PDB file of C-alpha atoms in Angstrom:
ATOM      1  CA  GLY M   1     -14.503  -9.557  -5.659  1.00 65.00           C
ATOM      2  CA  GLU M   2     -10.885  -8.913  -4.807  1.00 82.00           C
ATOM      3  CA  ASN M   3     -10.059  -9.643  -1.210  1.00 92.00           C
ATOM      4  CA  VAL M   4      -7.006 -10.493   0.889  1.00 96.00           C
ATOM      5  CA  GLU M   5      -7.405 -12.006   4.338  1.00 97.00           C
ATOM      6  CA  GLN M   6      -4.480 -11.810   6.775  1.00 98.00           C
ATOM      7  CA  HIS M   7      -3.912 -13.666  10.032  1.00 97.00           C
ATOM      8  CA  PRO M   8      -3.160 -13.238  12.847  1.00 97.00           C
ATOM      9  CA  SER M   9      -4.031  -9.616  13.572  1.00 97.00           C
ATOM     10  CA  THR M  10      -1.529  -9.530  16.443  1.00 97.00           C
ATOM     11  CA  LEU M  11       1.498 -11.691  17.100  1.00 98.00           C
ATOM     12  CA  SER M  12       3.842 -11.617  20.075  1.00 98.00           C
ATOM     13  CA  VAL M  13       7.098 -13.591  20.093  1.00 97.00           C
ATOM     14  CA  GLN M  14      10.255 -13.754  22.148  1.00 97.00           C
ATOM     15  CA  GLU M  15      13.429 -12.399  20.639  1.00 97.00           C
ATOM     16  CA  GLY M  16      15.117 -15.133  18.644  1.00 97.00           C
ATOM     17  CA  ASP M  17      11.916 -17.031  17.919  1.00 97.00           C
ATOM     18  CA  SER M  18      10.320 -17.288  14.480  1.00 98.00           C
ATOM     19  CA  ALA M  19       7.203 -15.459  13.348  1.00 98.00           C
ATOM     20  CA  VAL M  20       4.785 -16.557  10.638  1.00 98.00           C
ATOM     21  CA  ILE M  21       2.052 -14.437   9.066  1.00 98.00           C
ATOM     22  CA  LYS M  22      -0.432 -15.933   6.610  1.00 98.00           C
ATOM     23  CA  CYS M  23      -2.550 -14.426   3.848  1.00 98.00           C
ATOM     24  CA  THR M  24      -5.226 -15.765   1.533  1.00 97.00           C
ATOM     25  CA  TYR M  25      -6.312 -14.071  -1.669  1.00 96.00           C
ATOM     26  CA  SER M  26      -9.494 -14.443  -3.675  1.00 94.00           C
ATOM     27  CA  ASP M  27      -8.529 -13.298  -7.187  1.00 90.00           C
ATOM     28  CA  SER M  28      -7.023 -16.289  -8.954  1.00 89.00           C
ATOM     29  CA  ALA M  29      -5.507 -13.934 -11.542  1.00 87.00           C
ATOM     30  CA  SER M  30      -3.235 -12.358  -8.906  1.00 90.00           C
ATOM     31  CA  ASN M  31       0.387 -12.856  -9.824  1.00 89.00           C
ATOM     32  CA  TYR M  32       2.431 -10.585  -7.577  1.00 90.00           C
ATOM     33  CA  PHE M  33       2.538 -10.635  -3.790  1.00 94.00           C
ATOM     34  CA  PRO M  34       4.531  -8.014  -1.853  1.00 95.00           C
ATOM     35  CA  TRP M  35       4.950  -7.668   1.883  1.00 98.00           C
ATOM     36  CA  TYR M  36       5.247  -4.250   3.502  1.00 98.00           C
ATOM     37  CA  LYS M  37       6.485  -3.298   6.961  1.00 97.00           C
ATOM     38  CA  GLN M  38       5.027  -0.186   8.576  1.00 96.00           C
ATOM     39  CA  GLU M  39       6.528   1.212  11.741  1.00 95.00           C
ATOM     40  CA  LEU M  40       4.447   3.538  13.867  1.00 91.00           C
ATOM     41  CA  GLY M  41       3.944   6.866  12.140  1.00 88.00           C
ATOM     42  CA  LYS M  42       6.012   5.884   9.115  1.00 91.00           C
ATOM     43  CA  ARG M  43       5.362   4.940   5.523  1.00 94.00           C
ATOM     44  CA  PRO M  44       4.901   1.304   4.414  1.00 95.00           C
ATOM     45  CA  GLN M  45       8.191  -0.119   3.166  1.00 96.00           C
ATOM     46  CA  LEU M  46       8.596  -3.141   0.924  1.00 96.00           C
ATOM     47  CA  ILE M  47      10.533  -5.920   2.627  1.00 97.00           C
ATOM     48  CA  ILE M  48      10.101  -8.804   0.214  1.00 96.00           C
ATOM     49  CA  ASP M  49       7.912  -9.852  -2.696  1.00 94.00           C
ATOM     50  CA  ILE M  50       7.191 -12.925  -4.768  1.00 92.00           C
ATOM     51  CA  ARG M  51       5.815 -13.530  -8.215  1.00 88.00           C
ATOM     52  CA  SER M  52       3.424 -16.332  -9.061  1.00 83.00           C
ATOM     53  CA  ASN M  53       5.971 -18.323 -11.037  1.00 81.00           C
ATOM     54  CA  VAL M  54       8.043 -18.854  -7.876  1.00 82.00           C
ATOM     55  CA  GLY M  55       7.132 -20.934  -4.841  1.00 90.00           C
ATOM     56  CA  GLU M  56       9.580 -19.519  -2.310  1.00 94.00           C
ATOM     57  CA  LYS M  57      11.932 -16.594  -1.929  1.00 94.00           C
ATOM     58  CA  LYS M  58      14.421 -15.800   0.817  1.00 96.00           C
ATOM     59  CA  ASP M  59      16.285 -12.685   1.866  1.00 94.00           C
ATOM     60  CA  GLN M  60      18.445 -13.196   4.946  1.00 95.00           C
ATOM     61  CA  ARG M  61      16.045 -13.731   7.878  1.00 97.00           C
ATOM     62  CA  ILE M  62      12.923 -13.210   5.813  1.00 98.00           C
ATOM     63  CA  ALA M  63      11.231 -15.702   3.499  1.00 97.00           C
ATOM     64  CA  VAL M  64       7.946 -15.814   1.650  1.00 97.00           C
ATOM     65  CA  THR M  65       6.175 -18.921   0.368  1.00 97.00           C
ATOM     66  CA  LEU M  66       3.359 -19.076  -2.165  1.00 96.00           C
ATOM     67  CA  ASN M  67       0.807 -21.813  -2.779  1.00 95.00           C
ATOM     68  CA  LYS M  68      -1.085 -20.849  -5.922  1.00 92.00           C
ATOM     69  CA  THR M  69      -3.408 -23.817  -5.791  1.00 93.00           C
ATOM     70  CA  ALA M  70      -4.617 -22.922  -2.332  1.00 94.00           C
ATOM     71  CA  LYS M  71      -4.317 -19.194  -3.031  1.00 94.00           C
ATOM     72  CA  HIS M  72      -2.328 -18.423   0.064  1.00 95.00           C
ATOM     73  CA  PHE M  73       1.093 -17.035   0.859  1.00 97.00           C
ATOM     74  CA  SER M  74       3.062 -16.615   4.048  1.00 98.00           C
ATOM     75  CA  LEU M  75       5.820 -14.470   5.532  1.00 98.00           C
ATOM     76  CA  HIS M  76       8.411 -16.144   7.716  1.00 98.00           C
ATOM     77  CA  ILE M  77      10.794 -14.181   9.916  1.00 98.00           C
ATOM     78  CA  THR M  78      13.484 -16.152  11.691  1.00 97.00           C
ATOM     79  CA  GLU M  79      15.674 -15.102  14.624  1.00 97.00           C
ATOM     80  CA  THR M  80      13.374 -12.189  15.370  1.00 98.00           C
ATOM     81  CA  GLN M  81      14.818  -9.006  16.845  1.00 97.00           C
ATOM     82  CA  PRO M  82      13.114  -6.133  18.695  1.00 96.00           C
ATOM     83  CA  GLU M  83      13.527  -3.925  15.624  1.00 96.00           C
ATOM     84  CA  ASP M  84      11.281  -6.331  13.714  1.00 97.00           C
ATOM     85  CA  SER M  85       8.379  -5.012  15.815  1.00 97.00           C
ATOM     86  CA  ALA M  86       5.972  -3.271  13.416  1.00 97.00           C
ATOM     87  CA  VAL M  87       2.765  -3.811  11.474  1.00 97.00           C
ATOM     88  CA  TYR M  88       3.188  -6.098   8.481  1.00 98.00           C
ATOM     89  CA  PHE M  89       0.853  -6.004   5.478  1.00 98.00           C
ATOM     90  CA  CYS M  90       0.528  -8.548   2.741  1.00 98.00           C
ATOM     91  CA  ALA M  91      -0.863  -7.535  -0.633  1.00 97.00           C
ATOM     92  CA  ALA M  92      -1.839  -9.072  -3.937  1.00 95.00           C
ATOM     93  CA  ARG M  93      -1.936  -7.651  -7.414  1.00 91.00           C
ATOM     94  CA  ARG M  94      -3.265  -8.723 -10.771  1.00 83.00           C
ATOM     95  CA  ALA M  95      -0.710  -7.234 -13.103  1.00 67.00           C
ATOM     96  CA  VAL M  96      -1.758  -7.211 -16.741  1.00 65.00           C
ATOM     97  CA  TYR M  97       0.227  -4.733 -18.801  1.00 61.00           C
ATOM     98  CA  ASN M  98      -1.485  -1.365 -19.031  1.00 52.00           C
ATOM     99  CA  GLN M  99      -4.519  -2.524 -17.100  1.00 52.00           C
ATOM    100  CA  GLY M 100      -3.586  -1.463 -13.633  1.00 56.00           C
ATOM    101  CA  GLY M 101      -1.272  -2.370 -10.821  1.00 85.00           C
ATOM    102  CA  LYS M 102      -3.339  -1.581  -7.746  1.00 91.00           C
ATOM    103  CA  LEU M 103      -2.443  -3.497  -4.612  1.00 94.00           C
ATOM    104  CA  ILE M 104      -5.128  -5.203  -2.540  1.00 95.00           C
ATOM    105  CA  PHE M 105      -3.910  -5.227   1.053  1.00 97.00           C
ATOM    106  CA  GLY M 106      -4.615  -7.483   3.980  1.00 97.00           C
ATOM    107  CA  GLN M 107      -5.734  -6.040   7.294  1.00 96.00           C
ATOM    108  CA  GLY M 108      -2.247  -6.118   8.810  1.00 97.00           C
ATOM    109  CA  THR M 109      -0.468  -8.024  11.565  1.00 98.00           C
ATOM    110  CA  GLU M 110       0.999  -6.190  14.524  1.00 97.00           C
ATOM    111  CA  LEU M 111       4.178  -8.036  15.437  1.00 98.00           C
ATOM    112  CA  SER M 112       5.725  -7.483  18.843  1.00 98.00           C
ATOM    113  CA  VAL M 113       9.155  -8.952  19.578  1.00 97.00           C
ATOM    114  CA  LYS M 114       9.899  -9.041  23.303  1.00 96.00           C
ATOM    115  CA  PRO M 115      13.549  -8.799  24.384  1.00 92.00           C
TER     116      PRO M 115
ATOM    117  CA  ASP R   1      15.425  13.262  -0.538  1.00 53.00           C
ATOM    118  CA  THR R   2      14.648  11.273  -3.676  1.00 74.00           C
ATOM    119  CA  GLY R   3      11.678   9.375  -2.252  1.00 93.00           C
ATOM    120  CA  VAL R   4       7.966  10.038  -2.605  1.00 97.00           C
ATOM    121  CA  SER R   5       6.937  13.189  -0.771  1.00 97.00           C
ATOM    122  CA  GLN R   6       3.512  14.369   0.341  1.00 98.00           C
ATOM    123  CA  ASN R   7       2.208  17.678   1.597  1.00 97.00           C
ATOM    124  CA  PRO R   8       0.852  18.601   3.967  1.00 97.00           C
ATOM    125  CA  ARG R   9       1.730  15.898   6.476  1.00 96.00           C
ATOM    126  CA  HIS R  10      -1.232  16.786   8.668  1.00 97.00           C
ATOM    127  CA  LYS R  11      -4.503  18.541   7.969  1.00 98.00           C
ATOM    128  CA  ILE R  12      -7.314  19.409  10.350  1.00 98.00           C
ATOM    129  CA  THR R  13     -10.473  20.760   8.811  1.00 98.00           C
ATOM    130  CA  LYS R  14     -14.092  21.327   9.648  1.00 97.00           C
ATOM    131  CA  ARG R  15     -16.848  19.253   8.141  1.00 97.00           C
ATOM    132  CA  GLY R  16     -18.011  20.683   4.853  1.00 97.00           C
ATOM    133  CA  GLN R  17     -14.701  22.282   3.924  1.00 98.00           C
ATOM    134  CA  ASN R  18     -12.654  21.318   0.872  1.00 98.00           C
ATOM    135  CA  VAL R  19      -9.109  20.018   1.214  1.00 98.00           C
ATOM    136  CA  THR R  20      -6.349  19.329  -1.296  1.00 98.00           C
ATOM    137  CA  PHE R  21      -3.298  17.131  -0.879  1.00 98.00           C
ATOM    138  CA  ARG R  22      -0.202  16.962  -3.036  1.00 98.00           C
ATOM    139  CA  CYS R  23       2.048  14.054  -3.924  1.00 98.00           C
ATOM    140  CA  ASP R  24       5.436  14.286  -5.613  1.00 97.00           C
ATOM    141  CA  PRO R  25       6.514  10.884  -6.929  1.00 97.00           C
ATOM    142  CA  ILE R  26      10.001   9.555  -7.429  1.00 95.00           C
ATOM    143  CA  SER R  27      11.482  11.232 -10.478  1.00 92.00           C
ATOM    144  CA  GLU R  28      10.690   9.426 -13.747  1.00 87.00           C
ATOM    145  CA  HIS R  29       8.129   7.120 -12.172  1.00 92.00           C
ATOM    146  CA  ASN R  30       5.253   6.881 -14.620  1.00 91.00           C
ATOM    147  CA  ARG R  31       2.629   5.425 -12.285  1.00 93.00           C
ATOM    148  CA  LEU R  32       1.159   7.165  -9.272  1.00 96.00           C
ATOM    149  CA  TYR R  33      -1.333   5.629  -6.861  1.00 96.00           C
ATOM    150  CA  TRP R  34      -3.535   7.030  -4.100  1.00 97.00           C
ATOM    151  CA  TYR R  35      -4.558   4.888  -1.152  1.00 97.00           C
ATOM    152  CA  ARG R  36      -6.477   5.586   2.029  1.00 97.00           C
ATOM    153  CA  GLN R  37      -5.599   3.964   5.340  1.00 96.00           C
ATOM    154  CA  THR R  38      -7.744   4.018   8.461  1.00 94.00           C
ATOM    155  CA  LEU R  39      -6.564   2.960  11.891  1.00 90.00           C
ATOM    156  CA  GLY R  40      -5.915  -0.755  12.146  1.00 88.00           C
ATOM    157  CA  GLN R  41      -6.525  -1.425   8.474  1.00 92.00           C
ATOM    158  CA  GLY R  42      -4.435  -1.947   5.397  1.00 94.00           C
ATOM    159  CA  PRO R  43      -4.230   0.714   2.682  1.00 96.00           C
ATOM    160  CA  GLU R  44      -7.298   0.820   0.434  1.00 96.00           C
ATOM    161  CA  PHE R  45      -6.898   1.674  -3.244  1.00 95.00           C
ATOM    162  CA  LEU R  46      -8.517   4.919  -4.419  1.00 96.00           C
ATOM    163  CA  THR R  47      -7.196   5.714  -7.882  1.00 96.00           C
ATOM    164  CA  TYR R  48      -4.111   5.606 -10.074  1.00 93.00           C
ATOM    165  CA  PHE R  49      -2.458   7.382 -12.982  1.00 94.00           C
ATOM    166  CA  GLN R  50      -0.149   6.303 -15.712  1.00 91.00           C
ATOM    167  CA  ASN R  51       1.615   9.490 -16.731  1.00 92.00           C
ATOM    168  CA  GLU R  52      -1.217  12.067 -16.858  1.00 93.00           C
ATOM    169  CA  ALA R  53      -4.014   9.593 -17.602  1.00 92.00           C
ATOM    170  CA  GLN R  54      -6.238   8.469 -14.754  1.00 92.00           C
ATOM    171  CA  LEU R  55      -6.728   4.803 -15.569  1.00 88.00           C
ATOM    172  CA  GLU R  56      -8.726   3.446 -12.669  1.00 89.00           C
ATOM    173  CA  LYS R  57     -10.889   4.694  -9.824  1.00 92.00           C
ATOM    174  CA  SER R  58     -12.216   2.609  -6.992  1.00 92.00           C
ATOM    175  CA  ARG R  59     -15.940   1.972  -7.194  1.00 87.00           C
ATOM    176  CA  LEU R  60     -16.032   2.924  -3.525  1.00 80.00           C
ATOM    177  CA  LEU R  61     -14.700   6.391  -4.284  1.00 85.00           C
ATOM    178  CA  SER R  62     -17.276   9.089  -3.687  1.00 88.00           C
ATOM    179  CA  ASP R  63     -17.764  11.763  -6.350  1.00 93.00           C
ATOM    180  CA  ARG R  64     -16.599  14.250  -3.720  1.00 96.00           C
ATOM    181  CA  PHE R  65     -13.082  12.924  -4.403  1.00 96.00           C
ATOM    182  CA  SER R  66     -11.141  14.027  -7.445  1.00 96.00           C
ATOM    183  CA  ALA R  67      -7.534  13.545  -8.432  1.00 96.00           C
ATOM    184  CA  GLU R  68      -5.344  15.044 -11.102  1.00 96.00           C
ATOM    185  CA  ARG R  69      -1.867  14.576 -12.486  1.00 96.00           C
ATOM    186  CA  PRO R  70      -1.781  17.337 -15.094  1.00 91.00           C
ATOM    187  CA  LYS R  71       1.781  17.029 -16.361  1.00 88.00           C
ATOM    188  CA  GLY R  72       2.466  13.453 -15.464  1.00 85.00           C
ATOM    189  CA  SER R  73       4.601  14.462 -12.509  1.00 92.00           C
ATOM    190  CA  PHE R  74       3.016  15.543  -9.210  1.00 96.00           C
ATOM    191  CA  SER R  75      -0.582  14.721  -8.365  1.00 98.00           C
ATOM    192  CA  THR R  76      -3.281  16.359  -6.268  1.00 98.00           C
ATOM    193  CA  LEU R  77      -6.171  14.733  -4.453  1.00 97.00           C
ATOM    194  CA  GLU R  78      -9.100  16.971  -3.564  1.00 97.00           C
ATOM    195  CA  ILE R  79     -11.931  16.138  -1.218  1.00 97.00           C
ATOM    196  CA  GLN R  80     -14.942  18.396  -1.419  1.00 97.00           C
ATOM    197  CA  ARG R  81     -17.483  18.899   1.366  1.00 97.00           C
ATOM    198  CA  THR R  82     -15.472  16.790   3.796  1.00 97.00           C
ATOM    199  CA  GLU R  83     -17.243  14.442   6.167  1.00 96.00           C
ATOM    200  CA  GLN R  84     -16.044  12.969   9.452  1.00 96.00           C
ATOM    201  CA  GLY R  85     -15.790   9.592   7.746  1.00 95.00           C
ATOM    202  CA  ASP R  86     -13.089  11.014   5.483  1.00 96.00           C
ATOM    203  CA  SER R  87     -10.696  11.156   8.427  1.00 97.00           C
ATOM    204  CA  ALA R  88      -7.827   8.857   7.518  1.00 97.00           C
ATOM    205  CA  MET R  89      -4.234   8.705   6.339  1.00 97.00           C
ATOM    206  CA  TYR R  90      -3.986   9.374   2.603  1.00 98.00           C
ATOM    207  CA  LEU R  91      -1.008   7.593   1.087  1.00 97.00           C
ATOM    208  CA  CYS R  92       0.570   8.141  -2.280  1.00 98.00           C
ATOM    209  CA  ALA R  93       2.793   5.605  -4.015  1.00 97.00           C
ATOM    210  CA  SER R  94       4.731   5.691  -7.252  1.00 95.00           C
ATOM    211  CA  SER R  95       6.258   3.060  -9.492  1.00 92.00           C
ATOM    212  CA  LEU R  96       7.972   2.557 -12.801  1.00 89.00           C
ATOM    213  CA  ALA R  97       5.972   0.306 -15.108  1.00 81.00           C
ATOM    214  CA  ARG R  98       8.078  -0.989 -17.965  1.00 73.00           C
ATOM    215  CA  LEU R  99       6.884  -2.016 -21.443  1.00 62.00           C
ATOM    216  CA  ALA R 100       8.446  -5.415 -21.000  1.00 59.00           C
ATOM    217  CA  GLY R 101       6.480  -5.992 -17.810  1.00 57.00           C
ATOM    218  CA  GLY R 102       8.189  -7.518 -14.855  1.00 61.00           C
ATOM    219  CA  GLN R 103       8.336  -6.401 -11.295  1.00 68.00           C
ATOM    220  CA  GLU R 104       6.742  -3.067 -10.509  1.00 82.00           C
ATOM    221  CA  THR R 105       7.545  -2.009  -6.970  1.00 89.00           C
ATOM    222  CA  GLN R 106       5.358   0.639  -5.395  1.00 93.00           C
ATOM    223  CA  TYR R 107       7.178   3.094  -3.147  1.00 95.00           C
ATOM    224  CA  PHE R 108       5.037   4.891  -0.612  1.00 97.00           C
ATOM    225  CA  GLY R 109       5.143   8.433   0.640  1.00 97.00           C
ATOM    226  CA  PRO R 110       4.811   9.379   4.327  1.00 95.00           C
ATOM    227  CA  GLY R 111       1.119  10.157   3.940  1.00 96.00           C
ATOM    228  CA  THR R 112      -1.170  13.048   4.802  1.00 97.00           C
ATOM    229  CA  ARG R 113      -3.169  12.530   7.960  1.00 97.00           C
ATOM    230  CA  LEU R 114      -6.599  14.158   7.672  1.00 98.00           C
ATOM    231  CA  LEU R 115      -8.842  14.883  10.633  1.00 98.00           C
ATOM    232  CA  VAL R 116     -12.322  16.187   9.925  1.00 98.00           C
ATOM    233  CA  LEU R 117     -13.986  17.780  12.928  1.00 97.00           C
TER     234      LEU R 117
END
């Protein structure tokens, strides 16, 4: 069945260090992989995404890499800041036109950036 | 506010009661999704609509749950005969799916937190 595994469940880093979160998906037909950031008591917000025809995507301090063969993708945050502290969720989606766009989420990673 | 909105934000009910939640998507978004999130877990898909048509329901979704999107705009999620295990955050998301395909970003609402006593 469809499943996304996310590791680690918690991650603590010093301000300025890098953070890496990894996800593995089971559905080989998945072709879209977003990452959401959820601060305590707030809604999930998209921070970056990648499609299966791309191996890497960067947006300032955030980057995502995708290995389709191994069916895993990773989030990289460089020069972490205290405001990066939140729960991060990876997700995968099989997007076939008119046949659904549901997201399958990982379990989440609680990132803590210590000043 | 032009984002996804949900009401109520919090709901406390007694076991066995019925509850209804409302989601107002971003204007002109044709897809609307319902997810459930329990503490320490990622959102879990429940159901979704394209315009007014309900196109998919999770196999895990009990028949006590029903959702509607009668005019292709706002949606309601009803839970009948609530159980303590229904306690969770219920999230709504909307997106614009285009004929040509391409990226379809889901924007989430703030959620309705349900507590069943």
